[in-house]
């Protein structure tokens, strides 16, 4: 299987959650749940890579390795600018990793620090720094809360679907502040929480807190919009409680960057699903990360909604393949065929479905396979159909059609579709509706084709090759 061109994969072995996303000294760090010894889940450690542009990644040695029978589970990293921890050495602020150790008897939160720009980490002698005798207590996301001048650690009590908040002044001694939950029993375990403040688009000065939690048994992570005073998260009562991050199957354990170099809040997710993560047909690696996505809140009729937009940096990896303005499908398809399509492309298209019952774009398409990204007018839904997307038989849970409500604006549907060797990420309504799915077509299946019935037409279409 060819490697993804613009998605992060480990050199070899298994990858799941992104961990410790942080920017420091001109470098973006991605750590990740990694099995350095095999291509299925196990021996969990933190793999590591750095990038200066979020596009090209340099692989580094394992940063935190499993030790004495304790696996290194998910967590986050921060720069301790003010040396609150006292771990500064040589005038450089320490890079501090906070993560879960999964031991035989319990899961605990631990701290390791680096005084050499993340090249080596030392486990702090006071670790574990938070232990409550629980087997299901994990995934610390830590951030600095300026109004209370304290660190906040957000974790989950996974089995009882509860988010827990602890606070600290020095990253080492923590005080339990509050709990949020419990969630719906149908959710299954809650994992990988994140909490951050986001601006409301087009409402200057307006900001709300977003609490995200992954939900093992449901199709997508949940999020809650509300207020956070440094100790307690209170969801806005008027904003719905069943808000979902992504309508596809393959966007899990997303984590936002700490210390991002500008105002943006950017996160990256793991593109897979526990139902088949151990058997997807790739080698010698298994598991990829999503493209980085910028987050914001937008106001809609029902309240505030999370919107995701691919980071602008991706535009630097583009080579134009095709651009056409208003045209009919036949002409657009002729132009698309002439490009030959591609394995790794961005497609920006504005479709006018008119009276079409369905209006779809086939990507990674050939005579015997294709992935459909489309609009179902009767249900007013955006969908990704991967039932004939290539290899699907490795898991009965894999093939399927994934749907999300979507509305046309002025009769138009604007889509940005990021296609790669084994994935499709679809952003509609400027990122208010997102579907992320793995697909495993043959390398030669590169076609792009519009398949619409009725009098549908194209308002604009641009295709780029996407390869850093
Ligand atoms: C989420 C998760 C986390 C855990 C990690 C272990 O995918 O189950 O809760 O820390 O993976 O690899």
Short mmCIF file of C-alpha atoms and ligand atoms in Angstrom, two decimals:
data_model
loop_
_atom_site.label_atom_id
_atom_site.label_comp_id
_atom_site.label_asym_id
_atom_site.label_seq_id
_atom_site.Cartn_x
_atom_site.Cartn_y
_atom_site.Cartn_z
CA UNK A 1 0.00 0.00 0.00
CA UNK A 2 1.34 3.41 -0.98
CA UNK A 3 1.97 5.83 1.82
CA UNK A 4 -0.31 8.81 2.26
CA UNK A 5 1.20 11.93 0.66
CA UNK A 6 -0.11 14.63 2.97
CA UNK A 7 -1.09 12.63 6.04
CA UNK A 8 1.21 11.70 8.88
CA UNK A 9 2.05 8.00 9.29
CA UNK A 10 4.68 6.34 11.49
CA UNK A 11 7.70 4.90 9.64
CA UNK A 12 6.56 1.44 10.76
CA UNK A 13 4.38 -0.08 13.46
CA UNK A 14 1.03 0.92 14.86
CA UNK A 15 -0.26 4.44 15.51
CA UNK A 16 -3.38 5.63 17.29
CA UNK A 17 -4.09 8.89 19.13
CA UNK A 18 -2.08 12.06 18.54
CA UNK A 19 -0.45 13.07 21.84
CA UNK A 20 1.47 16.03 23.21
CA UNK A 21 0.75 18.38 20.30
CA UNK A 22 2.78 21.47 21.09
CA UNK A 23 4.73 24.20 19.34
CA UNK A 24 8.06 25.31 20.74
CA UNK A 25 11.13 27.05 19.32
CA UNK A 26 9.87 27.02 15.74
CA UNK A 27 8.88 23.37 15.78
CA UNK A 28 5.52 21.65 15.85
CA UNK A 29 5.76 18.44 17.82
CA UNK A 30 3.54 15.48 17.18
CA UNK A 31 3.81 12.64 19.64
CA UNK A 32 1.52 9.69 19.08
CA UNK A 33 0.31 6.44 20.57
CA UNK A 34 2.69 3.98 19.03
CA UNK A 35 3.62 0.33 19.11
CA UNK A 36 7.28 0.41 18.08
CA UNK A 37 7.40 -3.41 18.09
CA UNK A 38 4.45 -4.32 15.93
CA UNK A 39 1.67 -3.25 13.62
CA UNK A 40 -1.21 -3.88 16.00
CA UNK A 41 -2.04 -2.14 19.29
CA UNK A 42 0.34 -3.00 22.15
CA UNK A 43 3.53 -1.91 23.96
CA UNK A 44 2.10 1.60 23.84
CA UNK A 45 4.75 4.31 23.79
CA UNK A 46 4.96 7.86 22.50
CA UNK A 47 6.28 8.05 18.95
CA UNK A 48 7.61 11.47 17.97
CA UNK A 49 8.05 13.74 14.96
CA UNK A 50 8.65 17.45 14.38
CA UNK A 51 7.74 19.86 11.61
CA UNK A 52 8.31 23.53 10.85
CA UNK A 53 5.33 23.90 8.50
CA UNK A 54 2.75 21.25 9.54
CA UNK A 55 3.32 19.60 6.16
CA UNK A 56 6.68 17.84 6.22
CA UNK A 57 7.53 15.79 9.29
CA UNK A 58 10.87 14.58 10.52
CA UNK A 59 10.68 11.35 12.48
CA UNK A 60 12.50 11.21 15.81
CA UNK A 61 13.16 8.31 18.18
CA UNK A 62 10.44 7.12 20.57
CA UNK A 63 10.08 9.83 23.22
CA UNK A 64 8.46 7.86 26.05
CA UNK A 65 8.80 4.09 26.01
CA UNK A 66 6.75 1.54 27.91
CA UNK A 67 8.49 0.80 31.21
CA UNK A 68 8.33 -1.96 33.84
CA UNK A 69 5.08 -3.34 32.50
CA UNK A 70 3.40 0.08 32.37
CA UNK A 71 2.30 1.27 28.94
CA UNK A 72 2.42 4.97 28.07
CA UNK A 73 -1.09 6.03 27.14
CA UNK A 74 -2.39 9.31 25.76
CA UNK A 75 -1.66 12.75 27.13
CA UNK A 76 -0.55 16.24 26.24
CA UNK A 77 2.46 18.55 26.40
CA UNK A 78 2.93 22.18 27.44
CA UNK A 79 5.73 24.72 27.52
CA UNK A 80 6.22 25.90 31.11
CA UNK A 81 7.14 29.46 30.13
CA UNK A 82 7.18 30.82 33.67
CA UNK A 83 9.02 27.84 35.13
CA UNK A 84 6.16 27.18 37.56
CA UNK A 85 7.47 23.62 37.87
CA UNK A 86 11.04 24.66 38.66
CA UNK A 87 12.17 22.24 35.93
CA UNK A 88 13.87 24.90 33.85
CA UNK A 89 17.54 24.27 33.10
CA UNK A 90 19.97 26.40 31.12
CA UNK A 91 17.52 29.31 30.80
CA UNK A 92 15.18 27.42 28.42
CA UNK A 93 11.62 26.73 29.55
CA UNK A 94 10.99 23.01 29.95
CA UNK A 95 8.73 21.07 27.60
CA UNK A 96 6.48 19.09 29.93
CA UNK A 97 4.61 15.94 28.92
CA UNK A 98 1.65 14.78 31.03
CA UNK A 99 0.43 11.30 30.20
CA UNK A 100 -1.24 8.19 31.55
CA UNK A 101 0.66 5.15 32.68
CA UNK A 102 -1.42 2.04 32.22
CA UNK A 103 -0.18 -0.39 34.86
CA UNK A 104 -1.51 -3.80 35.85
CA UNK A 105 -3.57 -2.38 38.72
CA UNK A 106 -4.43 1.20 37.80
CA UNK A 107 -4.11 4.11 35.40
CA UNK A 108 -2.25 7.15 36.77
CA UNK A 109 -1.20 10.56 35.47
CA UNK A 110 2.53 11.14 35.15
CA UNK A 111 4.94 13.88 34.21
CA UNK A 112 8.13 13.81 32.15
CA UNK A 113 10.10 16.87 31.08
CA UNK A 114 12.60 17.83 28.46
CA UNK A 115 15.29 20.49 28.61
CA UNK A 116 16.48 19.86 25.06
CA UNK A 117 13.54 20.86 22.83
CA UNK A 118 11.80 17.53 23.24
CA UNK A 119 14.73 15.37 22.15
CA UNK A 120 14.91 13.51 25.48
CA UNK A 121 12.45 13.25 28.36
CA UNK A 122 13.03 12.46 32.03
CA UNK A 123 10.22 10.97 34.06
CA UNK A 124 9.79 13.17 37.14
CA UNK A 125 10.62 11.47 40.44
CA UNK A 126 7.24 12.57 41.89
CA UNK A 127 5.35 10.61 39.22
CA UNK A 128 2.61 9.53 39.34
CA UNK A 129 1.41 13.05 40.04
CA UNK A 130 -2.28 12.08 40.18
CA UNK A 131 -3.41 8.61 41.25
CA UNK A 132 -6.88 7.81 42.52
CA UNK A 133 -6.79 4.02 42.51
CA UNK A 134 -8.83 3.77 39.29
CA UNK A 135 -8.30 1.38 36.38
CA UNK A 136 -10.06 3.76 34.02
CA UNK A 137 -8.61 7.22 34.59
CA UNK A 138 -6.71 8.62 31.63
CA UNK A 139 -5.79 10.96 28.77
CA UNK A 140 -4.74 14.20 30.56
CA UNK A 141 -5.04 17.39 28.50
CA UNK A 142 -3.30 20.20 30.33
CA UNK A 143 -3.43 23.94 29.65
CA UNK A 144 -2.61 27.23 31.36
CA UNK A 145 -5.68 29.19 32.53
CA UNK A 146 -4.53 32.79 32.73
CA UNK A 147 -7.48 34.30 34.69
CA UNK A 148 -6.83 31.97 37.65
CA UNK A 149 -3.11 31.74 36.92
CA UNK A 150 -3.21 27.98 37.21
CA UNK A 151 -2.78 24.83 35.19
CA UNK A 152 -5.88 22.79 34.43
CA UNK A 153 -5.78 19.03 33.79
CA UNK A 154 -8.77 17.52 32.01
CA UNK A 155 -9.01 13.72 32.22
CA UNK A 156 -11.70 11.06 31.85
CA UNK A 157 -13.03 8.45 34.19
CA UNK A 158 -13.62 6.47 31.05
CA UNK A 159 -15.90 3.69 32.27
CA UNK A 160 -18.29 6.01 34.08
CA UNK A 161 -18.26 8.54 31.22
CA UNK A 162 -17.15 11.44 33.38
CA UNK A 163 -14.72 14.26 32.64
CA UNK A 164 -12.60 15.27 35.63
CA UNK A 165 -10.87 18.61 36.21
CA UNK A 166 -7.80 19.08 38.43
CA UNK A 167 -5.90 22.32 39.00
CA UNK A 168 -2.30 23.09 39.92
CA UNK A 169 0.14 25.95 40.31
CA UNK A 170 3.27 23.96 39.49
CA UNK A 171 2.22 21.02 37.26
CA UNK A 172 3.31 18.65 40.03
CA UNK A 173 0.79 18.99 42.87
CA UNK A 174 -2.83 18.76 41.74
CA UNK A 175 -6.14 19.44 43.44
CA UNK A 176 -9.41 17.90 42.26
CA UNK A 177 -11.69 20.78 41.17
CA UNK A 178 -14.84 19.24 39.65
CA UNK A 179 -16.41 16.53 37.49
CA UNK A 180 -18.62 16.74 34.41
CA UNK A 181 -20.96 13.89 33.55
CA UNK A 182 -21.88 11.12 33.61
CA UNK A 183 -22.64 10.69 29.92
CA UNK A 184 -25.22 8.50 28.27
CA UNK A 185 -24.56 4.78 29.04
CA UNK A 186 -25.04 4.08 25.32
CA UNK A 187 -21.84 6.03 24.63
CA UNK A 188 -19.51 3.36 25.99
CA UNK A 189 -16.22 4.63 27.44
CA UNK A 190 -15.39 8.34 27.20
CA UNK A 191 -11.82 9.07 26.11
CA UNK A 192 -9.39 11.82 25.14
CA UNK A 193 -11.03 15.01 26.41
CA UNK A 194 -10.00 18.48 25.25
CA UNK A 195 -11.17 21.87 26.49
CA UNK A 196 -10.48 25.23 24.88
CA UNK A 197 -11.84 28.72 24.37
CA UNK A 198 -12.94 29.59 20.83
CA UNK A 199 -13.99 32.85 19.21
CA UNK A 200 -17.50 33.07 17.78
CA UNK A 201 -17.19 33.90 14.11
CA UNK A 202 -18.46 37.34 13.10
CA UNK A 203 -19.21 38.30 16.71
CA UNK A 204 -16.20 40.33 17.82
CA UNK A 205 -15.27 39.77 21.45
CA UNK A 206 -17.56 36.73 21.82
CA UNK A 207 -15.88 33.54 22.99
CA UNK A 208 -17.14 30.26 24.44
CA UNK A 209 -15.50 27.16 25.86
CA UNK A 210 -15.75 23.88 23.99
CA UNK A 211 -15.39 20.54 25.79
CA UNK A 212 -14.78 17.61 23.44
CA UNK A 213 -14.84 13.98 24.46
CA UNK A 214 -14.47 10.87 22.32
CA UNK A 215 -17.14 8.28 22.63
CA UNK A 216 -15.99 4.75 21.92
CA UNK A 217 -19.29 3.20 20.97
CA UNK A 218 -20.88 6.05 19.02
CA UNK A 219 -20.03 7.11 15.51
CA UNK A 220 -18.41 10.39 16.50
CA UNK A 221 -16.95 12.44 19.33
CA UNK A 222 -19.32 14.66 21.30
CA UNK A 223 -18.79 18.28 22.20
CA UNK A 224 -20.39 20.67 24.62
CA UNK A 225 -20.37 24.47 24.40
CA UNK A 226 -20.38 26.47 27.60
CA UNK A 227 -18.42 28.33 30.22
CA UNK A 228 -15.37 27.43 32.27
CA UNK A 229 -14.14 29.44 35.26
CA UNK A 230 -10.90 27.55 35.77
CA UNK A 231 -12.51 24.87 37.95
CA UNK A 232 -15.98 23.98 36.67
CA UNK A 233 -17.40 23.54 33.16
CA UNK A 234 -21.05 24.57 32.78
CA UNK A 235 -22.70 23.82 29.42
CA UNK A 236 -24.95 26.52 27.96
CA UNK A 237 -28.48 25.22 28.59
CA UNK A 238 -29.87 26.56 25.32
CA UNK A 239 -27.26 24.81 23.17
CA UNK A 240 -28.07 21.25 22.14
CA UNK A 241 -26.58 18.36 24.08
CA UNK A 242 -26.14 15.97 21.19
CA UNK A 243 -23.48 17.76 19.22
CA UNK A 244 -21.09 15.66 17.16
CA UNK A 245 -17.69 16.48 15.77
CA UNK A 246 -17.58 14.45 12.55
CA UNK A 247 -20.06 12.38 10.55
CA UNK A 248 -17.50 9.90 9.20
CA UNK A 249 -16.09 6.90 11.05
CA UNK A 250 -12.46 7.89 11.13
CA UNK A 251 -11.79 10.95 13.22
CA UNK A 252 -11.01 9.98 16.81
CA UNK A 253 -9.03 11.24 19.79
CA UNK A 254 -8.48 14.69 18.27
CA UNK A 255 -6.22 16.94 20.28
CA UNK A 256 -5.58 20.65 19.90
CA UNK A 257 -2.10 22.16 19.92
CA UNK A 258 -0.72 23.81 22.97
CA UNK A 259 1.23 27.04 22.42
CA UNK A 260 0.23 27.35 18.77
CA UNK A 261 2.37 30.17 17.36
CA UNK A 262 -0.60 32.37 16.42
CA UNK A 263 -4.19 32.91 17.57
CA UNK A 264 -5.54 29.83 15.84
CA UNK A 265 -6.82 26.75 17.67
CA UNK A 266 -5.74 23.80 15.55
CA UNK A 267 -6.35 20.14 16.16
CA UNK A 268 -5.41 16.81 14.59
CA UNK A 269 -7.25 13.52 14.99
CA UNK A 270 -6.46 9.87 14.51
CA UNK A 271 -8.01 8.55 11.30
CA UNK A 272 -9.31 5.16 12.29
CA UNK A 273 -11.85 3.42 14.45
CA UNK A 274 -11.36 0.83 17.18
CA UNK A 275 -13.72 -1.54 15.32
CA UNK A 276 -11.02 -2.20 12.68
CA UNK A 277 -7.91 -0.20 13.62
CA UNK A 278 -5.85 -3.37 14.04
CA UNK A 279 -6.69 -4.86 10.67
CA UNK A 280 -6.65 -2.03 8.11
CA UNK A 281 -4.66 -3.25 5.08
CA UNK A 282 -1.51 -1.13 5.20
CA UNK A 283 2.11 -1.97 5.88
CA UNK A 284 4.69 -1.61 7.27
CA UNK A 285 2.74 1.01 9.17
CA UNK A 286 -0.83 1.03 10.45
CA UNK A 287 -2.65 4.21 11.42
CA UNK A 288 -2.57 7.77 10.11
CA UNK A 289 -3.36 11.22 11.46
CA UNK A 290 -5.87 13.63 9.91
CA UNK A 291 -4.91 16.87 8.26
CA UNK A 292 -4.58 19.71 10.80
CA UNK A 293 -7.84 21.65 11.14
CA UNK A 294 -8.50 25.13 12.44
CA UNK A 295 -11.47 25.42 14.79
CA UNK A 296 -14.04 28.15 15.34
CA UNK A 297 -17.62 28.53 16.54
CA UNK A 298 -20.37 29.67 14.22
CA UNK A 299 -23.87 30.76 15.10
CA UNK A 300 -26.71 28.76 13.56
CA UNK A 301 -30.44 28.64 14.30
CA UNK A 302 -30.01 26.14 17.15
CA UNK A 303 -27.12 27.92 18.86
CA UNK A 304 -23.35 27.68 18.41
CA UNK A 305 -21.67 24.95 16.40
CA UNK A 306 -18.10 23.85 16.01
CA UNK A 307 -16.64 24.34 12.54
CA UNK A 308 -13.41 22.88 11.21
CA UNK A 309 -11.37 24.24 8.35
CA UNK A 310 -8.21 22.68 6.89
CA UNK A 311 -5.25 24.85 7.93
CA UNK A 312 -4.10 27.38 5.35
CA UNK A 313 -0.62 25.83 5.34
CA UNK A 314 -2.00 23.02 3.15
CA UNK A 315 -2.30 25.48 0.28
CA UNK A 316 1.50 25.49 0.10
CA UNK A 317 1.41 21.86 -0.96
CA UNK A 318 -0.92 22.48 -3.90
CA UNK A 319 -0.19 22.21 -7.58
CA UNK A 320 -3.17 23.30 -9.73
CA UNK A 321 -4.60 20.59 -11.97
CA UNK A 322 -7.85 22.14 -13.12
CA UNK A 323 -9.94 25.23 -12.69
CA UNK A 324 -13.29 25.81 -14.35
CA UNK A 325 -16.11 28.24 -13.76
CA UNK A 326 -19.84 27.65 -14.31
CA UNK A 327 -20.28 24.67 -16.58
CA UNK A 328 -22.40 21.61 -17.19
CA UNK A 329 -21.48 18.14 -15.98
CA UNK A 330 -20.40 16.80 -19.35
CA UNK A 331 -17.88 19.56 -19.86
CA UNK A 332 -16.65 19.32 -16.26
CA UNK A 333 -16.23 15.56 -16.55
CA UNK A 334 -14.33 15.91 -19.80
CA UNK A 335 -11.93 18.35 -18.13
CA UNK A 336 -11.61 16.12 -15.05
CA UNK A 337 -10.84 13.07 -17.21
CA UNK A 338 -8.16 15.03 -19.02
CA UNK A 339 -6.32 15.68 -15.75
CA UNK A 340 -6.10 11.97 -14.98
CA UNK A 341 -7.20 12.78 -11.42
CA UNK A 342 -4.81 11.77 -8.71
CA UNK A 343 -4.04 9.78 -5.60
CA UNK A 344 -3.64 12.84 -3.41
CA UNK A 345 -5.80 15.79 -4.42
CA UNK A 346 -7.85 18.64 -3.07
CA UNK A 347 -11.17 19.22 -4.84
CA UNK A 348 -12.99 22.49 -4.21
CA UNK A 349 -16.36 22.39 -5.87
CA UNK A 350 -19.59 24.33 -5.78
CA UNK A 351 -22.43 22.18 -7.03
CA UNK A 352 -25.90 23.35 -7.92
CA UNK A 353 -28.03 20.20 -7.51
CA UNK A 354 -31.22 21.85 -8.94
CA UNK A 355 -33.70 18.98 -9.18
CA UNK A 356 -31.20 16.15 -8.89
CA UNK A 357 -32.15 13.49 -6.35
CA UNK A 358 -28.49 12.76 -5.79
CA UNK A 359 -25.44 14.65 -6.81
CA UNK A 360 -22.09 13.03 -6.13
CA UNK A 361 -18.43 13.21 -6.88
CA UNK A 362 -16.63 9.93 -7.35
CA UNK A 363 -13.04 10.03 -6.13
CA UNK A 364 -10.30 7.40 -6.28
CA UNK A 365 -12.44 6.06 -9.04
CA UNK A 366 -11.94 3.30 -11.63
CA UNK A 367 -14.27 0.91 -13.41
CA UNK A 368 -14.42 -1.49 -10.44
CA UNK A 369 -14.24 0.85 -7.44
CA UNK A 370 -14.89 4.40 -6.28
CA UNK A 371 -15.70 6.44 -3.21
CA UNK A 372 -18.74 8.68 -3.51
CA UNK A 373 -19.03 12.04 -1.81
CA UNK A 374 -22.50 13.31 -2.39
CA UNK A 375 -25.69 15.12 -1.59
CA UNK A 376 -28.96 13.25 -1.05
CA UNK A 377 -31.69 15.79 -1.77
CA UNK A 378 -34.60 13.78 -0.33
CA UNK A 379 -32.87 13.48 3.05
CA UNK A 380 -30.97 16.75 2.77
CA UNK A 381 -27.80 14.89 3.71
CA UNK A 382 -24.17 14.90 2.80
CA UNK A 383 -22.78 11.39 2.49
CA UNK A 384 -19.63 9.41 1.94
CA UNK A 385 -20.27 6.00 0.42
CA UNK A 386 -17.30 3.68 0.81
CA UNK A 387 -19.12 0.41 0.09
CA UNK A 388 -17.15 0.06 -3.19
CA UNK A 389 -14.09 2.08 -2.23
CA UNK A 390 -11.51 -0.70 -2.74
CA UNK A 391 -10.43 -3.16 -0.05
CA UNK A 392 -13.31 -3.37 2.43
CA UNK A 393 -13.52 -7.06 3.36
CA UNK A 394 -10.93 -6.89 6.16
CA UNK A 395 -13.72 -5.98 8.60
CA UNK A 396 -17.51 -6.27 8.41
CA UNK A 397 -17.65 -2.94 10.27
CA UNK A 398 -15.82 -1.11 7.48
CA UNK A 399 -18.04 -0.80 4.40
CA UNK A 400 -20.90 1.64 4.73
CA UNK A 401 -22.49 4.97 3.91
CA UNK A 402 -21.97 7.76 6.43
CA UNK A 403 -24.37 10.66 6.50
CA UNK A 404 -24.77 14.09 8.02
CA UNK A 405 -27.55 16.67 7.62
CA UNK A 406 -26.55 19.53 5.36
CA UNK A 407 -28.39 22.51 3.91
CA UNK A 408 -27.90 24.17 0.55
CA UNK A 409 -27.06 27.86 0.65
CA UNK A 410 -28.69 29.72 -2.24
CA UNK A 411 -29.27 26.33 -3.91
CA UNK A 412 -25.54 25.54 -3.80
CA UNK A 413 -23.39 23.03 -2.03
CA UNK A 414 -19.78 24.06 -1.52
CA UNK A 415 -17.41 21.20 -0.73
CA UNK A 416 -13.71 20.96 -0.03
CA UNK A 417 -12.56 17.37 -0.36
CA UNK A 418 -9.11 16.20 0.66
CA UNK A 419 -8.28 12.87 -0.90
CA UNK A 420 -5.17 10.83 -0.17
CA UNK A 421 -3.81 7.33 -0.61
CA UNK A 422 -6.14 5.90 2.01
CA UNK A 423 -8.49 8.64 3.15
CA UNK A 424 -11.15 11.16 2.26
CA UNK A 425 -11.95 14.23 4.39
CA UNK A 426 -14.97 16.27 3.32
CA UNK A 427 -15.68 19.80 4.57
CA UNK A 428 -19.11 21.25 3.74
CA UNK A 429 -20.78 24.49 4.81
CA UNK A 430 -17.34 25.99 5.44
CA UNK A 431 -16.52 23.20 7.87
CA UNK A 432 -19.74 23.04 9.86
CA UNK A 433 -20.30 19.57 8.46
CA UNK A 434 -17.32 17.25 8.18
CA UNK A 435 -17.01 13.60 7.20
CA UNK A 436 -13.70 11.80 7.57
CA UNK A 437 -13.29 8.27 6.28
CA UNK A 438 -10.55 5.84 5.45
CA UNK A 439 -10.64 4.14 2.04
CA UNK A 440 -8.28 1.59 0.50
CA UNK A 441 -8.48 1.80 -3.30
CA UNK A 442 -5.83 0.51 -5.68
CA UNK A 443 -3.05 2.95 -6.49
CA UNK A 444 -4.19 3.13 -10.11
CA UNK A 445 -7.73 4.23 -9.17
CA UNK A 446 -7.23 7.94 -9.54
CA UNK A 447 -10.34 9.10 -11.39
CA UNK A 448 -12.55 12.00 -10.38
CA UNK A 449 -16.02 12.19 -11.85
CA UNK A 450 -19.28 14.04 -11.22
CA UNK A 451 -22.32 11.78 -11.07
CA UNK A 452 -25.56 13.72 -10.80
CA UNK A 453 -28.97 13.13 -12.17
CA UNK A 454 -31.46 15.79 -13.29
CA UNK A 455 -30.31 19.26 -14.28
CA UNK A 456 -27.49 19.64 -11.76
CA UNK A 457 -24.52 21.75 -12.78
CA UNK A 458 -21.24 23.06 -11.53
CA UNK A 459 -20.77 26.64 -10.38
CA UNK A 460 -17.04 26.34 -9.90
CA UNK A 461 -14.49 23.58 -9.70
CA UNK A 462 -10.84 23.52 -8.76
CA UNK A 463 -8.60 20.51 -8.41
CA UNK A 464 -5.10 20.52 -6.97
CA UNK A 465 -2.47 17.89 -6.59
CA UNK A 466 -1.57 17.87 -2.89
CA UNK A 467 1.92 16.74 -2.13
CA UNK A 468 4.30 18.56 0.22
C1 LIG B 1 -8.12 6.27 22.72
C2 LIG B 1 -7.36 5.45 23.76
C3 LIG B 1 -7.06 6.29 24.97
C4 LIG B 1 -5.85 5.62 25.54
C5 LIG B 1 -5.12 5.17 24.30
C6 LIG B 1 -4.36 3.88 24.45
O1 LIG B 1 -7.98 5.82 21.42
O2 LIG B 1 -8.11 4.29 24.10
O3 LIG B 1 -8.12 6.42 25.88
O4 LIG B 1 -5.07 6.49 26.32
O5 LIG B 1 -6.08 5.04 23.29
O6 LIG B 1 -3.62 3.60 23.31
#
